[in-house]
Amino acid sequence: PPLAVPVPPPLETRWRDLYISWNSCFVSAEYADVPRFLAQVLTPAVLEAPASEYVLRRSLALYVHIWATVVRRQRASAAANARGWRAQLAPGDGVRPRSCWRSAKLLRAWGEHNAAEARLYEAELAAARASSFTYRVISPSWSRLPVSSNVVV
């Protein structure tokens, strides 16, 4: 049996690419240890997933990343407490980054690009919806089915 039922988003390849770009920009802006956070988005098992499996694989990778981050932070905090230098740790992670990976100019341009791509995606989605078939759900008429008194429910 399948691990999960795939529920692909509309225009799935386009959506996946936009999500990867948006999420990569977000973690680049929010976290000092960007390479560690980008690894869970850009790992081949997630990045090369078929679009219909992307959400499942991304969810699993995110779960593993969150678990590993919590464990890493707990260990760093315990080690710092044992040494008595807790005040010297960077907030949040417990490990000072070797360098800052952020670039305000790059993040601004990346965000503007993502916003423009999102508008294009919305336009493509609207066009796809307008040109798609309309399906009707036909409910069976249960009153026409034979009724048996021998049916055990």
PDB file of C-alpha atoms in Angstrom:
ATOM      1  CA  PRO A   1       0.000   0.000   0.000  1.00  0.00           C
ATOM      2  CA  PRO A   2       1.166   3.562  -0.619  1.00  0.00           C
ATOM      3  CA  LEU A   3       2.673   5.544   2.237  1.00  0.00           C
ATOM      4  CA  ALA A   4       0.233   8.369   1.628  1.00  0.00           C
ATOM      5  CA  VAL A   5      -2.312   9.541  -0.877  1.00  0.00           C
ATOM      6  CA  PRO A   6      -0.679  12.138  -3.114  1.00  0.00           C
ATOM      7  CA  VAL A   7      -2.573  15.407  -3.170  1.00  0.00           C
ATOM      8  CA  PRO A   8      -0.706  17.533  -5.695  1.00  0.00           C
ATOM      9  CA  PRO A   9      -1.259  21.287  -5.750  1.00  0.00           C
ATOM     10  CA  PRO A  10      -2.549  22.854  -8.970  1.00  0.00           C
ATOM     11  CA  LEU A  11       0.201  23.422 -11.571  1.00  0.00           C
ATOM     12  CA  GLU A  12       2.334  21.260  -9.321  1.00  0.00           C
ATOM     13  CA  THR A  13       5.780  21.747 -10.881  1.00  0.00           C
ATOM     14  CA  ARG A  14       5.342  25.529 -10.966  1.00  0.00           C
ATOM     15  CA  TRP A  15       4.026  25.517  -7.381  1.00  0.00           C
ATOM     16  CA  ARG A  16       6.950  23.366  -6.173  1.00  0.00           C
ATOM     17  CA  ASP A  17       9.544  25.632  -7.793  1.00  0.00           C
ATOM     18  CA  LEU A  18       7.927  28.745  -6.339  1.00  0.00           C
ATOM     19  CA  TYR A  19       7.684  27.148  -2.888  1.00  0.00           C
ATOM     20  CA  ILE A  20      11.369  26.110  -2.932  1.00  0.00           C
ATOM     21  CA  SER A  21      12.432  29.619  -3.902  1.00  0.00           C
ATOM     22  CA  TRP A  22      10.144  31.278  -1.322  1.00  0.00           C
ATOM     23  CA  ASN A  23      11.204  28.930   1.477  1.00  0.00           C
ATOM     24  CA  SER A  24      14.908  29.293   0.641  1.00  0.00           C
ATOM     25  CA  CYS A  25      14.581  33.080   0.721  1.00  0.00           C
ATOM     26  CA  PHE A  26      12.667  32.905   4.023  1.00  0.00           C
ATOM     27  CA  VAL A  27      15.250  30.772   5.825  1.00  0.00           C
ATOM     28  CA  SER A  28      18.045  32.921   4.388  1.00  0.00           C
ATOM     29  CA  ALA A  29      16.452  35.968   5.981  1.00  0.00           C
ATOM     30  CA  GLU A  30      15.445  34.400   9.303  1.00  0.00           C
ATOM     31  CA  TYR A  31      18.240  32.068  10.398  1.00  0.00           C
ATOM     32  CA  ALA A  32      21.926  32.727  10.993  1.00  0.00           C
ATOM     33  CA  ASP A  33      22.859  29.122  10.186  1.00  0.00           C
ATOM     34  CA  VAL A  34      21.360  29.286   6.690  1.00  0.00           C
ATOM     35  CA  PRO A  35      23.282  26.366   5.159  1.00  0.00           C
ATOM     36  CA  ARG A  36      21.866  23.998   7.763  1.00  0.00           C
ATOM     37  CA  PHE A  37      18.332  25.207   7.092  1.00  0.00           C
ATOM     38  CA  LEU A  38      18.711  25.196   3.302  1.00  0.00           C
ATOM     39  CA  ALA A  39      19.996  21.623   3.342  1.00  0.00           C
ATOM     40  CA  GLN A  40      16.606  20.259   4.333  1.00  0.00           C
ATOM     41  CA  VAL A  41      14.910  22.106   1.440  1.00  0.00           C
ATOM     42  CA  LEU A  42      17.574  21.360  -1.159  1.00  0.00           C
ATOM     43  CA  THR A  43      18.338  17.729  -0.292  1.00  0.00           C
ATOM     44  CA  PRO A  44      18.019  15.583  -3.450  1.00  0.00           C
ATOM     45  CA  ALA A  45      15.325  13.367  -1.903  1.00  0.00           C
ATOM     46  CA  VAL A  46      13.114  16.468  -1.660  1.00  0.00           C
ATOM     47  CA  LEU A  47      14.376  18.631  -4.517  1.00  0.00           C
ATOM     48  CA  GLU A  48      14.182  15.844  -7.111  1.00  0.00           C
ATOM     49  CA  ALA A  49      10.870  14.428  -5.888  1.00  0.00           C
ATOM     50  CA  PRO A  50       8.116  14.125  -8.456  1.00  0.00           C
ATOM     51  CA  ALA A  51       5.843  17.112  -8.021  1.00  0.00           C
ATOM     52  CA  SER A  52       3.019  14.842  -6.833  1.00  0.00           C
ATOM     53  CA  GLU A  53       5.227  13.586  -3.948  1.00  0.00           C
ATOM     54  CA  TYR A  54       6.899  16.875  -3.081  1.00  0.00           C
ATOM     55  CA  VAL A  55       4.635  17.854  -0.166  1.00  0.00           C
ATOM     56  CA  LEU A  56       5.019  14.443   1.498  1.00  0.00           C
ATOM     57  CA  ARG A  57       8.809  14.370   1.122  1.00  0.00           C
ATOM     58  CA  ARG A  58       9.123  17.993   2.222  1.00  0.00           C
ATOM     59  CA  SER A  59       7.029  17.268   5.309  1.00  0.00           C
ATOM     60  CA  LEU A  60       9.207  14.301   6.254  1.00  0.00           C
ATOM     61  CA  ALA A  61      12.418  16.287   5.690  1.00  0.00           C
ATOM     62  CA  LEU A  62      11.047  19.166   7.771  1.00  0.00           C
ATOM     63  CA  TYR A  63      10.162  16.785  10.605  1.00  0.00           C
ATOM     64  CA  VAL A  64      13.687  15.304  10.624  1.00  0.00           C
ATOM     65  CA  HIS A  65      15.193  18.809  10.461  1.00  0.00           C
ATOM     66  CA  ILE A  66      13.104  20.060  13.399  1.00  0.00           C
ATOM     67  CA  TRP A  67      14.003  16.997  15.456  1.00  0.00           C
ATOM     68  CA  ALA A  68      17.725  17.364  14.677  1.00  0.00           C
ATOM     69  CA  THR A  69      17.643  21.100  15.450  1.00  0.00           C
ATOM     70  CA  VAL A  70      15.998  20.530  18.832  1.00  0.00           C
ATOM     71  CA  VAL A  71      18.525  17.824  19.733  1.00  0.00           C
ATOM     72  CA  ARG A  72      21.465  19.977  18.558  1.00  0.00           C
ATOM     73  CA  ARG A  73      20.270  22.979  20.556  1.00  0.00           C
ATOM     74  CA  GLN A  74      19.684  20.909  23.684  1.00  0.00           C
ATOM     75  CA  ARG A  75      23.189  19.423  23.447  1.00  0.00           C
ATOM     76  CA  ALA A  76      24.789  22.818  22.839  1.00  0.00           C
ATOM     77  CA  SER A  77      22.914  24.319  25.759  1.00  0.00           C
ATOM     78  CA  ALA A  78      23.870  21.452  28.072  1.00  0.00           C
ATOM     79  CA  ALA A  79      27.526  21.731  27.031  1.00  0.00           C
ATOM     80  CA  ALA A  80      27.485  25.505  27.564  1.00  0.00           C
ATOM     81  CA  ASN A  81      25.886  25.145  30.989  1.00  0.00           C
ATOM     82  CA  ALA A  82      28.497  22.569  31.962  1.00  0.00           C
ATOM     83  CA  ARG A  83      31.259  25.025  31.000  1.00  0.00           C
ATOM     84  CA  GLY A  84      29.512  27.978  32.668  1.00  0.00           C
ATOM     85  CA  TRP A  85      29.548  30.248  29.599  1.00  0.00           C
ATOM     86  CA  ARG A  86      25.865  30.345  28.693  1.00  0.00           C
ATOM     87  CA  ALA A  87      25.873  34.143  28.366  1.00  0.00           C
ATOM     88  CA  GLN A  88      28.331  33.936  25.477  1.00  0.00           C
ATOM     89  CA  LEU A  89      26.078  31.825  23.252  1.00  0.00           C
ATOM     90  CA  ALA A  90      24.199  33.260  20.321  1.00  0.00           C
ATOM     91  CA  PRO A  91      20.467  33.455  21.010  1.00  0.00           C
ATOM     92  CA  GLY A  92      18.356  30.575  19.766  1.00  0.00           C
ATOM     93  CA  ASP A  93      20.855  28.157  18.326  1.00  0.00           C
ATOM     94  CA  GLY A  94      23.409  27.795  21.060  1.00  0.00           C
ATOM     95  CA  VAL A  95      26.196  27.893  18.476  1.00  0.00           C
ATOM     96  CA  ARG A  96      27.647  31.109  17.102  1.00  0.00           C
ATOM     97  CA  PRO A  97      27.679  31.153  13.299  1.00  0.00           C
ATOM     98  CA  ARG A  98      31.149  31.398  11.769  1.00  0.00           C
ATOM     99  CA  SER A  99      29.940  34.070   9.371  1.00  0.00           C
ATOM    100  CA  CYS A 100      26.760  35.827   8.445  1.00  0.00           C
ATOM    101  CA  TRP A 101      25.285  34.509   5.194  1.00  0.00           C
ATOM    102  CA  ARG A 102      22.700  37.241   4.866  1.00  0.00           C
ATOM    103  CA  SER A 103      22.745  39.905   2.207  1.00  0.00           C
ATOM    104  CA  ALA A 104      19.983  42.492   2.453  1.00  0.00           C
ATOM    105  CA  LYS A 105      20.341  43.424  -1.225  1.00  0.00           C
ATOM    106  CA  LEU A 106      20.125  39.787  -2.365  1.00  0.00           C
ATOM    107  CA  LEU A 107      17.169  39.041  -0.069  1.00  0.00           C
ATOM    108  CA  ARG A 108      15.274  42.111  -1.319  1.00  0.00           C
ATOM    109  CA  ALA A 109      15.832  41.154  -4.981  1.00  0.00           C
ATOM    110  CA  TRP A 110      14.958  37.520  -4.241  1.00  0.00           C
ATOM    111  CA  GLY A 111      11.752  38.542  -2.466  1.00  0.00           C
ATOM    112  CA  GLU A 112      10.746  40.815  -5.344  1.00  0.00           C
ATOM    113  CA  HIS A 113      11.419  37.990  -7.818  1.00  0.00           C
ATOM    114  CA  ASN A 114       9.306  35.592  -5.728  1.00  0.00           C
ATOM    115  CA  ALA A 115       6.451  38.101  -5.570  1.00  0.00           C
ATOM    116  CA  ALA A 116       6.530  38.551  -9.355  1.00  0.00           C
ATOM    117  CA  GLU A 117       6.597  34.763  -9.877  1.00  0.00           C
ATOM    118  CA  ALA A 118       3.680  34.358  -7.452  1.00  0.00           C
ATOM    119  CA  ARG A 119       1.635  36.835  -9.491  1.00  0.00           C
ATOM    120  CA  LEU A 120       2.456  34.879 -12.674  1.00  0.00           C
ATOM    121  CA  TYR A 121       1.497  31.636 -10.943  1.00  0.00           C
ATOM    122  CA  GLU A 122      -1.842  33.112  -9.854  1.00  0.00           C
ATOM    123  CA  ALA A 123      -2.517  34.271 -13.428  1.00  0.00           C
ATOM    124  CA  GLU A 124      -1.618  30.833 -14.824  1.00  0.00           C
ATOM    125  CA  LEU A 125      -3.822  29.195 -12.212  1.00  0.00           C
ATOM    126  CA  ALA A 126      -6.759  31.451 -13.085  1.00  0.00           C
ATOM    127  CA  ALA A 127      -6.271  30.690 -16.788  1.00  0.00           C
ATOM    128  CA  ALA A 128      -6.081  26.941 -16.101  1.00  0.00           C
ATOM    129  CA  ARG A 129      -9.264  27.069 -14.039  1.00  0.00           C
ATOM    130  CA  ALA A 130     -11.083  29.063 -16.725  1.00  0.00           C
ATOM    131  CA  SER A 131     -10.155  26.568 -19.435  1.00  0.00           C
ATOM    132  CA  SER A 132     -10.740  23.388 -17.419  1.00  0.00           C
ATOM    133  CA  PHE A 133     -13.700  21.108 -17.739  1.00  0.00           C
ATOM    134  CA  THR A 134     -16.615  21.388 -15.397  1.00  0.00           C
ATOM    135  CA  TYR A 135     -17.463  18.134 -13.676  1.00  0.00           C
ATOM    136  CA  ARG A 136     -20.832  17.309 -12.208  1.00  0.00           C
ATOM    137  CA  VAL A 137     -21.222  14.925  -9.363  1.00  0.00           C
ATOM    138  CA  ILE A 138     -24.160  12.669 -10.056  1.00  0.00           C
ATOM    139  CA  SER A 139     -25.560  11.118  -6.929  1.00  0.00           C
ATOM    140  CA  PRO A 140     -27.089   7.708  -7.246  1.00  0.00           C
ATOM    141  CA  SER A 141     -30.729   7.459  -6.491  1.00  0.00           C
ATOM    142  CA  TRP A 142     -30.667   5.192  -3.475  1.00  0.00           C
ATOM    143  CA  SER A 143     -34.421   4.781  -3.634  1.00  0.00           C
ATOM    144  CA  ARG A 144     -34.111   2.742  -6.838  1.00  0.00           C
ATOM    145  CA  LEU A 145     -31.778   0.154  -5.301  1.00  0.00           C
ATOM    146  CA  PRO A 146     -33.344  -3.167  -4.313  1.00  0.00           C
ATOM    147  CA  VAL A 147     -33.985  -3.510  -0.613  1.00  0.00           C
ATOM    148  CA  SER A 148     -33.376  -6.824   1.073  1.00  0.00           C
ATOM    149  CA  SER A 149     -34.420  -7.762   4.548  1.00  0.00           C
ATOM    150  CA  ASN A 150     -31.504 -10.228   4.705  1.00  0.00           C
ATOM    151  CA  VAL A 151     -28.806  -7.513   4.733  1.00  0.00           C
ATOM    152  CA  VAL A 152     -26.784  -7.411   7.942  1.00  0.00           C
ATOM    153  CA  VAL A 153     -25.132  -4.114   8.687  1.00  0.00           C
TER     154      VAL A 153
END
